[in-house]
PDB file of C-alpha atoms in Angstrom:
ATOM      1  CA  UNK F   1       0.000   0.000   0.000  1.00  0.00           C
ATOM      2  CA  UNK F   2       1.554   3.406  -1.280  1.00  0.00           C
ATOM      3  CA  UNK F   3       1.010   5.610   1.835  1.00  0.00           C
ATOM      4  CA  UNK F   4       3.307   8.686   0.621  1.00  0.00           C
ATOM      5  CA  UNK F   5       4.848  10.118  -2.334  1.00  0.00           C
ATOM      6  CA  UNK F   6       8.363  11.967  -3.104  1.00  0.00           C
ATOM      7  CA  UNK F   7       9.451  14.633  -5.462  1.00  0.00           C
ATOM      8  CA  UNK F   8      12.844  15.645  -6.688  1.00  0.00           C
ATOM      9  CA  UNK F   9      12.563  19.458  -7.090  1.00  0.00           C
ATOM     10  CA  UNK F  10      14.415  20.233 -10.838  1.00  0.00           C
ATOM     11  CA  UNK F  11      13.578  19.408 -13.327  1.00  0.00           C
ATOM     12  CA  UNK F  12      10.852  17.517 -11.764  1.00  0.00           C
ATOM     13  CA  UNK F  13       8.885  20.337 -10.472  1.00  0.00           C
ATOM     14  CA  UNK F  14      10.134  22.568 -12.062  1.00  0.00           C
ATOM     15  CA  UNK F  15      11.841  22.549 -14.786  1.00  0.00           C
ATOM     16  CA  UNK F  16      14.952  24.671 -14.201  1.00  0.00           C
ATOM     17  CA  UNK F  17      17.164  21.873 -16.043  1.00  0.00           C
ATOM     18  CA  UNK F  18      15.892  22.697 -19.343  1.00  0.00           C
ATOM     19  CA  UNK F  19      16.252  26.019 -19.309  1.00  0.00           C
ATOM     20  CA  UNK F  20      20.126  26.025 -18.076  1.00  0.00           C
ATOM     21  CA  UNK F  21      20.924  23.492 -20.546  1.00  0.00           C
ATOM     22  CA  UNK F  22      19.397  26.118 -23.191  1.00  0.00           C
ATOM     23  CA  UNK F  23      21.038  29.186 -21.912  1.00  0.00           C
ATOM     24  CA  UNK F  24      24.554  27.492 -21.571  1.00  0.00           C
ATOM     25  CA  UNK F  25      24.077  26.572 -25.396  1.00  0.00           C
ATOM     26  CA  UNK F  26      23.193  29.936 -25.897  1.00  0.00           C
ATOM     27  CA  UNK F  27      26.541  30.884 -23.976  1.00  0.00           C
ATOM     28  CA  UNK F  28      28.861  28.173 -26.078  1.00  0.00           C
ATOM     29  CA  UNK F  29      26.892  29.358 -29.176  1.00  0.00           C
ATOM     30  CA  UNK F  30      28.387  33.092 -28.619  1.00  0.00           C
ATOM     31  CA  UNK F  31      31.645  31.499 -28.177  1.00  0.00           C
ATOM     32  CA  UNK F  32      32.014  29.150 -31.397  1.00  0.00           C
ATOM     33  CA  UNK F  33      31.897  26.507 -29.290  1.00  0.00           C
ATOM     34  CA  UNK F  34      29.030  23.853 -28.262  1.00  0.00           C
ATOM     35  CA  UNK F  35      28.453  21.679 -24.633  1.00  0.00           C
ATOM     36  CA  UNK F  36      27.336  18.161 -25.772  1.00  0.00           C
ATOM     37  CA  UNK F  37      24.125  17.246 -24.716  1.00  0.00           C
ATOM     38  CA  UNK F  38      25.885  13.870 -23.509  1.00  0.00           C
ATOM     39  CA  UNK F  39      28.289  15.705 -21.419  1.00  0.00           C
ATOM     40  CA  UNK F  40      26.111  18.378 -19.339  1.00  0.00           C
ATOM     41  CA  UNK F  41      23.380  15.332 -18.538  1.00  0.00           C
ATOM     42  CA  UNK F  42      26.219  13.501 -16.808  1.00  0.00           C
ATOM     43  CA  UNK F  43      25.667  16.803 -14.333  1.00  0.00           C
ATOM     44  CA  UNK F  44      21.926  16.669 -13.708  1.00  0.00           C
ATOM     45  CA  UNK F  45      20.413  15.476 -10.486  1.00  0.00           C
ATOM     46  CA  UNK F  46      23.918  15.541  -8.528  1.00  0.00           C
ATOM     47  CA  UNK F  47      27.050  16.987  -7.580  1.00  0.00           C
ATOM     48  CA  UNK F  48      30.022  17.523  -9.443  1.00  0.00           C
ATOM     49  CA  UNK F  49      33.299  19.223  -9.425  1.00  0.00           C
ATOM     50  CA  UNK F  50      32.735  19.816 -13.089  1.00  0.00           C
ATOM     51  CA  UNK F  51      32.085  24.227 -14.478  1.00  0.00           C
ATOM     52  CA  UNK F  52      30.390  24.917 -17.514  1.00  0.00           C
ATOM     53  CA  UNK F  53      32.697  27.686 -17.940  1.00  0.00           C
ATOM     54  CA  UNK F  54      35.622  26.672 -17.193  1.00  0.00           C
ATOM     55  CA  UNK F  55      34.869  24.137 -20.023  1.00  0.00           C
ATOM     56  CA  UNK F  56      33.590  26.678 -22.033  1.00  0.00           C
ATOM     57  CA  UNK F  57      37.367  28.730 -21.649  1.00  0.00           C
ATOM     58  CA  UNK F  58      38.965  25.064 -22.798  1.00  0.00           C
ATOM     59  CA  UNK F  59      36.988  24.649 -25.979  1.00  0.00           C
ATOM     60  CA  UNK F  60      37.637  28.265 -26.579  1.00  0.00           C
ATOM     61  CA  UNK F  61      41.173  27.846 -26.515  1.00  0.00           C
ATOM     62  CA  UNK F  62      41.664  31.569 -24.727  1.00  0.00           C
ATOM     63  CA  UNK F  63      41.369  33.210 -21.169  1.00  0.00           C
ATOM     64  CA  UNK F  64      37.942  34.328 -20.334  1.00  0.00           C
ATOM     65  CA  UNK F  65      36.958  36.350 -17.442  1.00  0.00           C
ATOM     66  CA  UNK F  66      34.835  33.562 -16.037  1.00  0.00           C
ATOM     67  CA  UNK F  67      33.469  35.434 -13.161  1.00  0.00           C
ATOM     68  CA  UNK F  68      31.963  37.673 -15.609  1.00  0.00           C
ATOM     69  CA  UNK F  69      30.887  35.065 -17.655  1.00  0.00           C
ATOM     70  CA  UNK F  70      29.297  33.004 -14.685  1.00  0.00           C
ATOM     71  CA  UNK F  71      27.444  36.019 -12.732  1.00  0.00           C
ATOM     72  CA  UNK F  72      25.759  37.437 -16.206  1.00  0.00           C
ATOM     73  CA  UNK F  73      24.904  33.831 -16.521  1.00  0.00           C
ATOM     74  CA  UNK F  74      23.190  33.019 -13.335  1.00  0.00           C
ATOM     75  CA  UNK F  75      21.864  37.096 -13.415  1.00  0.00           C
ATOM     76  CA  UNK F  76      20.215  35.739 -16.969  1.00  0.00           C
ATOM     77  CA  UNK F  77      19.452  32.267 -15.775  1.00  0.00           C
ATOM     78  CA  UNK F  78      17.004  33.336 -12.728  1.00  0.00           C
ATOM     79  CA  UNK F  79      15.642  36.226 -14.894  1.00  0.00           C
ATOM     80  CA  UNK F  80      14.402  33.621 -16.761  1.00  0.00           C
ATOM     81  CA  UNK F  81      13.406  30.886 -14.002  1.00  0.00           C
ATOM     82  CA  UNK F  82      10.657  33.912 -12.221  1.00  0.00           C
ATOM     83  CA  UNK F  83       8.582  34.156 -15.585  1.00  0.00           C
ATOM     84  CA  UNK F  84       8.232  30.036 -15.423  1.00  0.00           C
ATOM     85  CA  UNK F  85       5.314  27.523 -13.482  1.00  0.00           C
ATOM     86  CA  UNK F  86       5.966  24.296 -12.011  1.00  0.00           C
ATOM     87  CA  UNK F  87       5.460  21.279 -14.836  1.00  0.00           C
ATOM     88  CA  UNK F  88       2.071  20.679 -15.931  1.00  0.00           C
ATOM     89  CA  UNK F  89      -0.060  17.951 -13.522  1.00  0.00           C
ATOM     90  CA  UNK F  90       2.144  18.834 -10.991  1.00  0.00           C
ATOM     91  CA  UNK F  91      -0.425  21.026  -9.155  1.00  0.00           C
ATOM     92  CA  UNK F  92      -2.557  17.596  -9.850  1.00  0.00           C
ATOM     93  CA  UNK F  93      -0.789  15.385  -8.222  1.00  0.00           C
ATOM     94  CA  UNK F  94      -0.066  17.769  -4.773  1.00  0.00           C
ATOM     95  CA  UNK F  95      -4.026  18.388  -4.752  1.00  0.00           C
ATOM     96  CA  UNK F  96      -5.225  14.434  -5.461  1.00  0.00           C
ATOM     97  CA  UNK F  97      -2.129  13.761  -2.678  1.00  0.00           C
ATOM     98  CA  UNK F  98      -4.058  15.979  -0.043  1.00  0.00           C
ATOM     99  CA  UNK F  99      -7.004  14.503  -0.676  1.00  0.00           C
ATOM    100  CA  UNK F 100      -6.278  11.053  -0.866  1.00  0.00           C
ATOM    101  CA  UNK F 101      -3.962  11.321   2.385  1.00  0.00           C
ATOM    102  CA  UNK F 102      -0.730  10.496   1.212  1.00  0.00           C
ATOM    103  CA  UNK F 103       2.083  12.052   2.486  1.00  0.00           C
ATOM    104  CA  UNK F 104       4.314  14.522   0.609  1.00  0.00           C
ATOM    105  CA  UNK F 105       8.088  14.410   0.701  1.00  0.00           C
ATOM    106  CA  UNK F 106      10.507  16.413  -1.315  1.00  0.00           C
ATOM    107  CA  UNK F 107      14.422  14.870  -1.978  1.00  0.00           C
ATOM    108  CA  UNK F 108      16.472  17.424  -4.070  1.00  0.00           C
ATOM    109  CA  UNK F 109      20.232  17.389  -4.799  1.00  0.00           C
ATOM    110  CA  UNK F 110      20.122  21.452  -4.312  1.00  0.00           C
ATOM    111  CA  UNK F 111      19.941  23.215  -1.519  1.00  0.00           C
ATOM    112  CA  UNK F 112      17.115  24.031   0.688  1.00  0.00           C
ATOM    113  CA  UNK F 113      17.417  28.120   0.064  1.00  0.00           C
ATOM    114  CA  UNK F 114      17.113  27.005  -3.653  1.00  0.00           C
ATOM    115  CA  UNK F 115      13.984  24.923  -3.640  1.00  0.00           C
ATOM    116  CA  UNK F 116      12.175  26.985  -0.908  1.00  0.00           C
ATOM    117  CA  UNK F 117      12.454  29.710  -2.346  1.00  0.00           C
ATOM    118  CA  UNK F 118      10.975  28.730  -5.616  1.00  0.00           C
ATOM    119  CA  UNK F 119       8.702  26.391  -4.076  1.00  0.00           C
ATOM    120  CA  UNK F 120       7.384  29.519  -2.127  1.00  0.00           C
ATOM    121  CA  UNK F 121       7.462  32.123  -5.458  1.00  0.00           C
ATOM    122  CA  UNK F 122       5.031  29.026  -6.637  1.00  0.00           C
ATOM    123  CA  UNK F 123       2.622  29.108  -4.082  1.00  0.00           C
ATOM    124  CA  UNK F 124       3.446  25.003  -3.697  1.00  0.00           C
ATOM    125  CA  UNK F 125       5.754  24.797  -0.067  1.00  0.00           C
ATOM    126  CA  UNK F 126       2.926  24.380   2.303  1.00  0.00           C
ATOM    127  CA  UNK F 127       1.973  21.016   0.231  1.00  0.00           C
ATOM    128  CA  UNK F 128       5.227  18.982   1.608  1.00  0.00           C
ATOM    129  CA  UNK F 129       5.110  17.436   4.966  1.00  0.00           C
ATOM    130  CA  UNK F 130       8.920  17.151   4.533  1.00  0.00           C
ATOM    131  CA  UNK F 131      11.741  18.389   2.793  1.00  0.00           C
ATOM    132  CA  UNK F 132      15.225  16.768   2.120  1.00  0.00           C
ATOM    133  CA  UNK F 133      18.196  18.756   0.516  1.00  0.00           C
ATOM    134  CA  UNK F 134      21.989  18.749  -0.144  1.00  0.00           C
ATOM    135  CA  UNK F 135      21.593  20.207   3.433  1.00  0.00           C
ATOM    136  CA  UNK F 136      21.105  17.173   5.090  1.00  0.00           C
ATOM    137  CA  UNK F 137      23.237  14.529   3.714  1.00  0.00           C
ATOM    138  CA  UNK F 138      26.844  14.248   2.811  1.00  0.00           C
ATOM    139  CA  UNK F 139      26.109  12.957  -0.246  1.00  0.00           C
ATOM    140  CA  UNK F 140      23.763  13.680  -2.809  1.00  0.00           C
ATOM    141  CA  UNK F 141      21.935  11.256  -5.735  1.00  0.00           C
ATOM    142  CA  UNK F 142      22.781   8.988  -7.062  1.00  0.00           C
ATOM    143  CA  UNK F 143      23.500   8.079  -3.308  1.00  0.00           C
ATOM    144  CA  UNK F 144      20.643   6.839  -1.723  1.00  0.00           C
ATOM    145  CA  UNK F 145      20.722   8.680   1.351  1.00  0.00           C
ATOM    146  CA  UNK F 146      18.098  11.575   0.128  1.00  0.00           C
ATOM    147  CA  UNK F 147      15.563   9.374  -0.248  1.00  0.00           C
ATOM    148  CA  UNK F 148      15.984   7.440   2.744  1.00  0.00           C
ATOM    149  CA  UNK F 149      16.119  10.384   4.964  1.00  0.00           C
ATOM    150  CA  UNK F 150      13.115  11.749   2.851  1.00  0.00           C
ATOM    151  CA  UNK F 151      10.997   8.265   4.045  1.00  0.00           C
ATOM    152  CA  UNK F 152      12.380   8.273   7.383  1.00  0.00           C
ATOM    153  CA  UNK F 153      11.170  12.077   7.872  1.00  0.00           C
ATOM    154  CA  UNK F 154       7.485  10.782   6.711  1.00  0.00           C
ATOM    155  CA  UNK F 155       7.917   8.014   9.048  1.00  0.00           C
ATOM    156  CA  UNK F 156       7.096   5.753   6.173  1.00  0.00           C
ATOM    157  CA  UNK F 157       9.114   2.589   4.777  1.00  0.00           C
ATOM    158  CA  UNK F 158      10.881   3.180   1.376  1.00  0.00           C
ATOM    159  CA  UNK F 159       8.874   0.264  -0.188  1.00  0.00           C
ATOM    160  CA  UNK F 160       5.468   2.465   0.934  1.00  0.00           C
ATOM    161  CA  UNK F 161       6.115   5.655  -0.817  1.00  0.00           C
ATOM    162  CA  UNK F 162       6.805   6.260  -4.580  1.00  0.00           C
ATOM    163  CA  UNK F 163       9.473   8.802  -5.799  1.00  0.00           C
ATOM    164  CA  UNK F 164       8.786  10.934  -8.738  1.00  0.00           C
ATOM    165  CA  UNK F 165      11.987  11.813 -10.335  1.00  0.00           C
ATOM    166  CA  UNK F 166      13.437  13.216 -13.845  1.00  0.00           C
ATOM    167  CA  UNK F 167      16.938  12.395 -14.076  1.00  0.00           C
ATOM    168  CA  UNK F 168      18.809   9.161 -14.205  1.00  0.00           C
ATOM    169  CA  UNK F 169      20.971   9.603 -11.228  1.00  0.00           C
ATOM    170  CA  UNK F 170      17.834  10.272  -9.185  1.00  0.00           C
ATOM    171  CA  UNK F 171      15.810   7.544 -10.403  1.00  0.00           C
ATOM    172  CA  UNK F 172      18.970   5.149  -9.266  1.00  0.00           C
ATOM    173  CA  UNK F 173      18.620   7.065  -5.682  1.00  0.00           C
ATOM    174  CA  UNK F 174      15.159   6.387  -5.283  1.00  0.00           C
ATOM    175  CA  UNK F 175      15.420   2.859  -6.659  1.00  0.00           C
ATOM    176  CA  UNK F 176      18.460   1.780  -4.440  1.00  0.00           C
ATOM    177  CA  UNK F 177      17.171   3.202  -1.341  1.00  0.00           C
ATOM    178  CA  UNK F 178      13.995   0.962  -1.810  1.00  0.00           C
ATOM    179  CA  UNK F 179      11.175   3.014  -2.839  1.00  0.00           C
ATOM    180  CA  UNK F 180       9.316   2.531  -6.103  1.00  0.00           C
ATOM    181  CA  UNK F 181       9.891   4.596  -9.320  1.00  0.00           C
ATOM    182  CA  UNK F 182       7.800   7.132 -11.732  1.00  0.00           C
ATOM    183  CA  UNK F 183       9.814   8.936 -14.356  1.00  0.00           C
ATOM    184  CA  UNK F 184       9.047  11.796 -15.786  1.00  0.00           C
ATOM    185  CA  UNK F 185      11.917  12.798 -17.670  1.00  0.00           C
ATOM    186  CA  UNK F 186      12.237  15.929 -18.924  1.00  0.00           C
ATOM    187  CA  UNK F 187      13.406  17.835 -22.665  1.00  0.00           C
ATOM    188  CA  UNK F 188      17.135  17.211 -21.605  1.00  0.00           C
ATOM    189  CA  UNK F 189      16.784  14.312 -19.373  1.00  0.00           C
ATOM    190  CA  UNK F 190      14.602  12.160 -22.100  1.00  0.00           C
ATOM    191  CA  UNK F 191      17.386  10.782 -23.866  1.00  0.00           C
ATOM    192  CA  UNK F 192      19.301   9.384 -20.719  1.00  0.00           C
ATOM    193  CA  UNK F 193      19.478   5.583 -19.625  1.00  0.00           C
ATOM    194  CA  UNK F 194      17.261   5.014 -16.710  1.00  0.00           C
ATOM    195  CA  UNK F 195      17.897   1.588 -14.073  1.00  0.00           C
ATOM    196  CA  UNK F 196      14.538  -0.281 -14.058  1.00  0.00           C
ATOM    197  CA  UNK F 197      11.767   2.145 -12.782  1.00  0.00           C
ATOM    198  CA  UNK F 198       8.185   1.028 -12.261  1.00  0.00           C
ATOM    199  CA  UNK F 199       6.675   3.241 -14.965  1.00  0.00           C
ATOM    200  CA  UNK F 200       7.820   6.581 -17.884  1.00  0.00           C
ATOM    201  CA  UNK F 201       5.024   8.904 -18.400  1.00  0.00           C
ATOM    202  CA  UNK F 202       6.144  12.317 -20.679  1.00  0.00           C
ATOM    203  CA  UNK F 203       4.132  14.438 -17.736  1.00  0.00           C
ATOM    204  CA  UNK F 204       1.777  14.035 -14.613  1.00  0.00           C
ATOM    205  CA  UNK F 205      -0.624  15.210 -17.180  1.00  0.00           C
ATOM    206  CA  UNK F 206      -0.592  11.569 -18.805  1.00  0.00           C
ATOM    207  CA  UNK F 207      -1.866   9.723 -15.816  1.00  0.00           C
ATOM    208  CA  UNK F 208      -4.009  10.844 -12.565  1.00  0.00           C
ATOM    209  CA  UNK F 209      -2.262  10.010  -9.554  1.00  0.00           C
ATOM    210  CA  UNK F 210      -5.140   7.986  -8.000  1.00  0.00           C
ATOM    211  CA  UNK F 211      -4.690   5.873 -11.113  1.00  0.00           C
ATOM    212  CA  UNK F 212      -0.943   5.324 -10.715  1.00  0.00           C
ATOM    213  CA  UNK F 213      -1.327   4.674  -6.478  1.00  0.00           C
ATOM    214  CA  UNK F 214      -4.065   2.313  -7.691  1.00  0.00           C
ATOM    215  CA  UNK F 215      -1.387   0.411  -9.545  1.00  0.00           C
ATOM    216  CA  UNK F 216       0.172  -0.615  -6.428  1.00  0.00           C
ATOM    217  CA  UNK F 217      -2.222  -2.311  -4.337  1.00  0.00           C
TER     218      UNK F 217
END
């Protein structure tokens, strides 16, 4: 019996993954140089010591004042980020959660200033009964400790909640700390191999969640 349910925050929520991706493209673009699709999602849904810009000043072949570069980047990227809304159904799924009594449990590799802040801008923070950051473990997905603390925190088992994630490194999180798997992958995740999840819907638009709890009794 599914008694809660967890969310990753980008990409899942909201889709902040997308438009990085897009505006670091844009960035290469200006640059006569490109960041492989390949190579970037190898950076979503964890922690790496890997920069964007510093890669960008390799491919370039010249010094750049990457400080510059990086603060008219992230000055650009949350311009962009307070004209956007969660991903369709997600409203959905928070409401039919409510009302069907499930718990609500977020598990995000980012930081708990970055997610409450934009869950709060979106008028969605009060839905979560718990929420799980890069704040609280020492390491992030694909470890499984997010998720785990995220089920302990609802005082549920793993195998009684179901995580709703976008990227490949979180859907390994979820699955190896024992909780079942929805994917919902996103314009930049869709491409990447997933472990075995439970089910791959394009958005929470494609099934109700009463349908997909339903699935698991």
């Amino acid at each position: 019996m599914i008694k809660g349910i967890i969310f990753d925050f980008d990409g899942l929520i909201f889709d902040t993954e997308t438009h990085q991706y897009h505006l670091l493209q844009e960035l290469f673009t200006e640059h006569s140089c490109e960041l492989p699709l390949e190579l970037w999602q190898k950076e979503i849904g964890t922690h790496t010591d890997f920069s964007p810009f510093v890669y960008l000043e390799e491919q370039a072949k010249r010094k750049l004042d990457l400080k510059i570069l990086e603060t008219a980047f992230q000055e650009n990227f949350l311009r962009k980020l307070e004209l956007e809304k969660e991903r369709p159904g997600v409203k959905d799924y928070l409401d039919t959660a409510k009302s069907l009594g499930l718990k609500i449990g977020l598990a995000s590799s980012s930081n708990y200033d970055w997610v409450s802040k934009h869950l709060k801008r979106l008028g969605l923070f009060d839905y979560f009964d718990c929420i799980k950051t890069s704040d609280d473990v020492e390491k992030v997905k694909p470890d499984p400790a997010l998720y785990i603390e995220a089920a302990r925190c609802l005082e549920l088992q793993p195998n009684e909640c179901i995580a709703f994630e976008d990227s490949a490194h979180g859907a390994q999180a979820a699955k190896t700390a024992g909780l079942n798997v929805v994917i919902f992958p996103n314009e930049v995740t869709n491409a990447m191999q997933f472990c075995d999840v439970d089910y791959r819907f394009d958005s929470m638009m494609a099934m109700p969640l009463a349908d997909l709890v339903s699935k698991y009794k």
